GROMACS .gro file of C-alpha atoms in nm:
model
  290
    1MET     CA    1   5.568 -13.021 -17.272
    2THR     CA    2   5.238 -13.137 -17.130
    3ARG     CA    3   5.028 -12.936 -16.887
    4PRO     CA    4   5.119 -13.149 -16.581
    5LEU     CA    5   5.487 -13.074 -16.639
    6LEU     CA    6   5.415 -12.706 -16.683
    7ARG     CA    7   5.242 -12.707 -16.345
    8ALA     CA    8   5.537 -12.892 -16.196
    9CYS     CA    9   5.782 -12.637 -16.332
   10ALA     CA   10   5.576 -12.364 -16.167
   11VAL     CA   11   5.704 -12.498 -15.835
   12LEU     CA   12   6.050 -12.358 -15.912
   13PRO     CA   13   5.977 -11.986 -15.862
   14ALA     CA   14   5.767 -12.070 -15.556
   15LEU     CA   15   6.062 -12.257 -15.408
   16VAL     CA   16   6.293 -11.962 -15.467
   17LEU     CA   17   6.046 -11.720 -15.306
   18THR     CA   18   6.006 -11.953 -15.007
   19ALA     CA   19   6.381 -11.968 -14.968
   20GLY     CA   20   6.411 -11.590 -14.968
   21HIS     CA   21   6.138 -11.560 -14.705
   22ALA     CA   22   6.298 -11.826 -14.487
   23ARG     CA   23   6.638 -11.661 -14.508
   24GLY     CA   24   6.488 -11.327 -14.412
   25GLN     CA   25   6.333 -11.478 -14.099
   26VAL     CA   26   6.644 -11.654 -13.975
   27ALA     CA   27   6.929 -11.427 -14.090
   28GLN     CA   28   6.912 -11.195 -13.787
   29LYS     CA   29   6.893 -11.489 -13.551
   30ALA     CA   30   7.197 -11.648 -13.712
   31VAL     CA   31   7.402 -11.330 -13.673
   32GLU     CA   32   7.308 -11.286 -13.306
   33SER     CA   33   7.340 -11.653 -13.206
   34PRO     CA   34   7.551 -11.847 -13.456
   35LYS     CA   35   7.530 -12.224 -13.433
   36PRO     CA   36   7.839 -12.409 -13.312
   37ASP     CA   37   8.054 -12.537 -13.596
   38ASP     CA   38   7.989 -12.910 -13.643
   39GLY     CA   39   8.233 -12.952 -13.929
   40ARG     CA   40   7.967 -12.949 -14.199
   41VAL     CA   41   8.029 -12.750 -14.517
   42PHE     CA   42   7.780 -12.461 -14.488
   43LYS     CA   43   7.894 -12.135 -14.640
   44SER     CA   44   7.594 -11.924 -14.540
   45GLN     CA   45   7.505 -11.685 -14.258
   46SER     CA   46   7.156 -11.831 -14.206
   47ASP     CA   47   7.013 -12.161 -14.087
   48TRP     CA   48   6.867 -12.219 -14.436
   49VAL     CA   49   7.077 -12.268 -14.748
   50LEU     CA   50   6.950 -12.220 -15.104
   51LEU     CA   51   7.142 -12.407 -15.375
   52ILE     CA   52   7.091 -12.337 -15.745
   53GLU     CA   53   7.268 -12.593 -15.962
   54PRO     CA   54   7.259 -12.554 -16.341
   55SER     CA   55   7.447 -12.823 -16.530
   56MET     CA   56   7.485 -12.996 -16.864
   57TRP     CA   57   7.415 -13.371 -16.868
   58TYR     CA   58   7.572 -13.548 -17.166
   59GLN     CA   59   7.293 -13.805 -17.205
   60CYS     CA   60   7.306 -14.117 -17.418
   61PRO     CA   61   6.962 -14.285 -17.440
   62GLY     CA   62   6.921 -14.651 -17.522
   63GLY     CA   63   6.695 -14.952 -17.501
   64GLU     CA   64   6.401 -15.079 -17.704
   65LEU     CA   65   6.096 -14.894 -17.833
   66ARG     CA   66   5.745 -15.004 -17.932
   67LEU     CA   67   5.502 -14.750 -18.082
   68PRO     CA   68   5.119 -14.768 -18.111
   69GLY     CA   69   5.000 -14.916 -18.437
   70GLY     CA   70   5.147 -15.263 -18.405
   71GLY     CA   71   5.476 -15.390 -18.532
   72ASP     CA   72   5.790 -15.492 -18.347
   73LYS     CA   73   6.014 -15.351 -18.081
   74MET     CA   74   6.314 -15.172 -18.228
   75GLY     CA   75   6.643 -15.085 -18.064
   76PHE     CA   76   6.758 -14.727 -18.031
   77LYS     CA   77   7.070 -14.820 -18.229
   78GLU     CA   78   6.855 -14.942 -18.521
   79LEU     CA   79   6.673 -14.605 -18.519
   80ASN     CA   80   6.993 -14.402 -18.474
   81LEU     CA   81   6.857 -14.254 -18.149
   82ASP     CA   82   7.147 -14.369 -17.930
   83SER     CA   83   7.383 -14.077 -17.996
   84PRO     CA   84   7.476 -13.874 -17.685
   85ARG     CA   85   7.354 -13.516 -17.663
   86PRO     CA   86   7.418 -13.235 -17.411
   87SER     CA   87   7.101 -13.181 -17.212
   88PRO     CA   88   7.025 -12.879 -16.989
   89THR     CA   89   6.958 -12.974 -16.627
   90ILE     CA   90   6.862 -12.764 -16.325
   91GLU     CA   91   6.830 -12.851 -15.958
   92VAL     CA   92   6.715 -12.610 -15.688
   93SER     CA   93   6.729 -12.717 -15.326
   94LEU     CA   94   6.646 -12.553 -14.994
   95ARG     CA   95   6.800 -12.710 -14.685
   96ASP     CA   96   6.885 -12.659 -14.324
   97ASP     CA   97   7.077 -12.881 -14.083
   98LYS     CA   98   6.836 -13.175 -14.123
   99TRP     CA   99   6.583 -13.116 -14.403
  100ARG     CA  100   6.629 -13.073 -14.779
  101PHE     CA  101   6.360 -12.985 -15.036
  102VAL     CA  102   6.452 -13.031 -15.403
  103PHE     CA  103   6.313 -12.944 -15.745
  104GLY     CA  104   6.499 -13.082 -16.048
  105ALA     CA  105   6.440 -13.102 -16.423
  106SER     CA  106   6.624 -13.221 -16.732
  107GLN     CA  107   6.540 -13.211 -17.102
  108PHE     CA  108   6.678 -13.421 -17.389
  109ALA     CA  109   6.592 -13.373 -17.757
  110THR     CA  110   6.717 -13.507 -18.087
  111ASP     CA  111   6.550 -13.450 -18.425
  112ASP     CA  112   6.547 -13.608 -18.770
  113ARG     CA  113   6.803 -13.880 -18.708
  114GLY     CA  114   6.841 -14.057 -19.041
  115VAL     CA  115   6.918 -14.427 -19.085
  116ILE     CA  116   6.899 -14.689 -19.362
  117ALA     CA  117   6.710 -15.001 -19.259
  118GLU     CA  118   6.931 -15.309 -19.272
  119SER     CA  119   6.637 -15.552 -19.281
  120PRO     CA  120   6.259 -15.534 -19.335
  121GLY     CA  121   6.036 -15.461 -19.036
  122ARG     CA  122   5.762 -15.251 -18.889
  123ILE     CA  123   5.734 -15.008 -18.601
  124GLY     CA  124   5.392 -14.862 -18.526
  125ASP     CA  125   5.227 -14.773 -18.856
  126VAL     CA  126   5.559 -14.760 -19.042
  127ALA     CA  127   5.641 -15.069 -19.248
  128PHE     CA  128   5.975 -15.067 -19.427
  129ALA     CA  129   6.197 -15.284 -19.642
  130ALA     CA  130   6.571 -15.333 -19.630
  131GLY     CA  131   6.737 -15.024 -19.775
  132ASP     CA  132   6.451 -14.784 -19.692
  133ALA     CA  133   6.537 -14.453 -19.530
  134LEU     CA  134   6.393 -14.383 -19.184
  135SER     CA  135   6.393 -14.061 -18.983
  136SER     CA  136   6.354 -14.061 -18.603
  137SER     CA  137   6.305 -13.792 -18.339
  138MET     CA  138   6.286 -13.803 -17.961
  139ASP     CA  139   6.199 -13.555 -17.685
  140TYR     CA  140   6.228 -13.655 -17.320
  141THR     CA  141   6.172 -13.432 -17.016
  142THR     CA  142   6.196 -13.551 -16.659
  143VAL     CA  143   6.097 -13.349 -16.350
  144GLU     CA  144   6.150 -13.443 -15.985
  145MET     CA  145   6.023 -13.297 -15.658
  146SER     CA  146   6.144 -13.447 -15.331
  147ALA     CA  147   6.204 -13.399 -14.960
  148GLY     CA  148   6.495 -13.550 -14.768
  149TYR     CA  149   6.586 -13.594 -14.402
  150ASP     CA  150   6.943 -13.621 -14.277
  151PHE     CA  151   6.921 -13.908 -14.027
  152PHE     CA  152   7.290 -13.989 -13.978
  153ARG     CA  153   7.605 -13.782 -13.936
  154ARG     CA  154   7.944 -13.880 -13.801
  155GLN     CA  155   8.281 -13.711 -13.775
  156LEU     CA  156   8.548 -13.925 -13.935
  157SER     CA  157   8.837 -13.732 -13.781
  158VAL     CA  158   8.903 -13.496 -13.494
  159ARG     CA  159   8.985 -13.131 -13.558
  160LYS     CA  160   9.347 -13.054 -13.477
  161GLN     CA  161   9.504 -12.707 -13.470
  162GLY     CA  162   9.224 -12.549 -13.669
  163GLY     CA  163   9.203 -12.832 -13.924
  164PHE     CA  164   8.886 -12.956 -14.092
  165ASN     CA  165   8.664 -13.234 -13.958
  166TYR     CA  166   8.591 -13.503 -14.214
  167VAL     CA  167   8.215 -13.561 -14.193
  168ALA     CA  168   7.994 -13.839 -14.337
  169ASN     CA  169   7.616 -13.814 -14.354
  170ALA     CA  170   7.322 -14.014 -14.486
  171GLU     CA  171   6.981 -13.892 -14.596
  172VAL     CA  172   6.654 -14.069 -14.667
  173LEU     CA  173   6.440 -13.905 -14.936
  174GLY     CA  174   6.115 -13.944 -15.121
  175GLY     CA  175   5.908 -13.761 -15.378
  176ILE     CA  176   5.750 -13.778 -15.722
  177ARG     CA  177   5.914 -13.821 -16.063
  178LEU     CA  178   5.744 -13.711 -16.386
  179HIS     CA  179   5.826 -13.833 -16.737
  180ASP     CA  180   5.713 -13.657 -17.055
  181VAL     CA  181   5.833 -13.844 -17.366
  182SER     CA  182   5.754 -13.829 -17.735
  183PHE     CA  183   5.883 -14.023 -18.037
  184ASP     CA  184   5.835 -13.988 -18.412
  185VAL     CA  185   5.953 -14.242 -18.670
  186SER     CA  186   5.879 -14.184 -19.038
  187SER     CA  187   5.952 -14.328 -19.379
  188ALA     CA  188   5.869 -14.190 -19.721
  189ALA     CA  189   5.518 -14.337 -19.695
  190ALA     CA  190   5.409 -14.322 -19.329
  191THR     CA  191   5.473 -14.182 -18.980
  192ALA     CA  192   5.440 -14.344 -18.637
  193SER     CA  193   5.439 -14.133 -18.322
  194ALA     CA  194   5.368 -14.138 -17.949
  195ASP     CA  195   5.337 -13.866 -17.685
  196GLN     CA  196   5.320 -14.006 -17.332
  197PHE     CA  197   5.316 -13.875 -16.976
  198PHE     CA  198   5.394 -14.080 -16.664
  199ALA     CA  199   5.411 -13.998 -16.293
  200GLU     CA  200   5.554 -14.219 -16.019
  201PRO     CA  201   5.646 -14.190 -15.650
  202PHE     CA  202   6.005 -14.269 -15.559
  203ALA     CA  203   6.221 -14.318 -15.251
  204GLY     CA  204   6.591 -14.359 -15.191
  205LEU     CA  205   6.908 -14.275 -15.003
  206ARG     CA  206   7.182 -14.017 -15.038
  207PHE     CA  207   7.530 -14.058 -14.889
  208GLY     CA  208   7.778 -13.771 -14.864
  209VAL     CA  209   8.130 -13.712 -14.733
  210ASP     CA  210   8.292 -13.373 -14.675
  211LEU     CA  211   8.657 -13.451 -14.743
  212ALA     CA  212   8.780 -13.095 -14.704
  213GLU     CA  213   8.637 -12.750 -14.638
  214ASP     CA  214   8.608 -12.694 -15.014
  215PHE     CA  215   8.554 -13.048 -15.147
  216SER     CA  216   8.278 -13.308 -15.101
  217ILE     CA  217   8.143 -13.618 -15.275
  218ASP     CA  218   7.797 -13.774 -15.269
  219VAL     CA  219   7.605 -14.071 -15.408
  220THR     CA  220   7.225 -14.078 -15.453
  221VAL     CA  221   7.018 -14.386 -15.540
  222THR     CA  222   6.638 -14.376 -15.585
  223LEU     CA  223   6.377 -14.626 -15.698
  224GLY     CA  224   6.038 -14.528 -15.842
  225ALA     CA  225   5.738 -14.736 -15.948
  226PHE     CA  226   5.371 -14.695 -16.039
  227SER     CA  227   5.096 -14.907 -16.193
  228ASP     CA  228   4.731 -14.818 -16.241
  229GLY     CA  229   4.637 -15.186 -16.237
  230GLY     CA  230   4.573 -15.176 -16.610
  231GLY     CA  231   4.803 -15.105 -16.899
  232ARG     CA  232   4.991 -14.801 -16.764
  233GLN     CA  233   5.312 -14.868 -16.574
  234ALA     CA  234   5.625 -14.676 -16.485
  235PHE     CA  235   5.946 -14.797 -16.323
  236SER     CA  236   6.276 -14.614 -16.279
  237TRP     CA  237   6.611 -14.659 -16.105
  238ASP     CA  238   6.817 -14.341 -16.077
  239SER     CA  239   7.178 -14.339 -15.956
  240VAL     CA  240   7.402 -14.032 -15.934
  241ALA     CA  241   7.764 -14.007 -15.817
  242GLY     CA  242   7.918 -13.661 -15.804
  243PHE     CA  243   8.155 -13.416 -15.641
  244ARG     CA  244   8.164 -13.046 -15.552
  245TRP     CA  245   8.474 -12.826 -15.535
  246TYR     CA  246   8.453 -12.465 -15.409
  247PRO     CA  247   8.721 -12.255 -15.578
  248VAL     CA  248   8.557 -11.941 -15.431
  249ARG     CA  249   8.316 -11.885 -15.146
  250ASN     CA  250   7.960 -12.007 -15.212
  251VAL     CA  251   8.026 -12.115 -15.573
  252ALA     CA  252   8.125 -12.473 -15.654
  253VAL     CA  253   8.220 -12.661 -15.966
  254GLN     CA  254   8.041 -12.993 -15.974
  255GLY     CA  255   8.055 -13.300 -16.193
  256GLY     CA  256   7.986 -13.671 -16.197
  257TYR     CA  257   7.792 -13.950 -16.364
  258ARG     CA  258   7.419 -14.023 -16.375
  259GLN     CA  259   7.224 -14.322 -16.502
  260LEU     CA  260   6.845 -14.326 -16.518
  261ALA     CA  261   6.718 -14.675 -16.604
  262LEU     CA  262   6.346 -14.693 -16.680
  263SER     CA  263   6.056 -14.888 -16.816
  264LEU     CA  264   5.752 -14.692 -16.935
  265SER     CA  265   5.450 -14.859 -17.092
  266SER     CA  266   5.084 -14.791 -17.165
  267GLY     CA  267   4.801 -14.952 -17.359
  268ASP     CA  268   4.790 -15.305 -17.497
  269GLY     CA  269   4.763 -15.485 -17.826
  270ALA     CA  270   4.798 -15.260 -18.129
  271ASP     CA  271   4.778 -14.950 -17.906
  272GLU     CA  272   5.073 -15.044 -17.686
  273PHE     CA  273   5.358 -14.802 -17.618
  274GLU     CA  274   5.673 -14.919 -17.445
  275TRP     CA  275   6.021 -14.781 -17.380
  276THR     CA  276   6.250 -15.005 -17.180
  277GLY     CA  277   6.607 -14.889 -17.142
  278ALA     CA  278   6.811 -14.611 -16.987
  279THR     CA  279   6.970 -14.275 -17.040
  280ALA     CA  280   7.312 -14.212 -16.892
  281GLY     CA  281   7.623 -13.998 -16.911
  282LEU     CA  282   7.860 -13.753 -16.747
  283PHE     CA  283   7.746 -13.413 -16.620
  284VAL     CA  284   7.925 -13.091 -16.528
  285GLY     CA  285   7.795 -12.763 -16.389
  286LEU     CA  286   7.791 -12.513 -16.106
  287SER     CA  287   7.651 -12.510 -15.753
  288ILE     CA  288   7.565 -12.158 -15.635
  289MET     CA  289   7.489 -12.115 -15.266
  290TYR     CA  290   7.288 -11.832 -15.108
   0.00000   0.00000   0.00000
């Protein structure tokens, strides 16, 4: 992992400490003057809620790859890099009635994926003939930091005899997304590799519905883009649809589907790197509320 991502990951403990400080400041106030119940699913005694959400994302990467050194683009299927792998993911968020601050990270890795070339070609510095054995590896880490504001909320039903209010809400959000990606492709005679880092601002919307006191669904869509005016460009489209179910107080089981489509490129000519494609799959995990 590159130094910029290490600095980004350092935000995580700071976020947790900030959450603890905020909870300490508002806990007494919440006990003395609790806010009226607006039907929203908050299972905390304070105005601030800390959510820690570890999960496993079953990612399947795909697309086309070009490595520095010349040669052609090659598909992930041709390199045997398109097999799904469980990938650890973490999201930590701090929120109150309107604001939400989020840190998230995910890491995918696959090593020494062997394949027999079906036709002659070249990727980077690796030239091969039909029947040659190739070995490919990939490591991809993405980190996100964002802030969101809940600008819309509406009750979809009226509470009757102690029942639950169905509530819909919408949130606008923005932040920065970091990509750290490396590839290695080798034959018996040569090796081609790339280690790249990209950063891009992003913005988007999140829609949620509390369907019951212990069940909610949400959809998040974000778009990110950056260009330095030269050869370095990053573009991504991230969409997540998920649910949360609280079998016990303050602990939820969550799951859903995420697709991160992207285009990352740098350099030109023989030094060009490019990955255009996506990584997608189901995820499952926990949501722990403090």
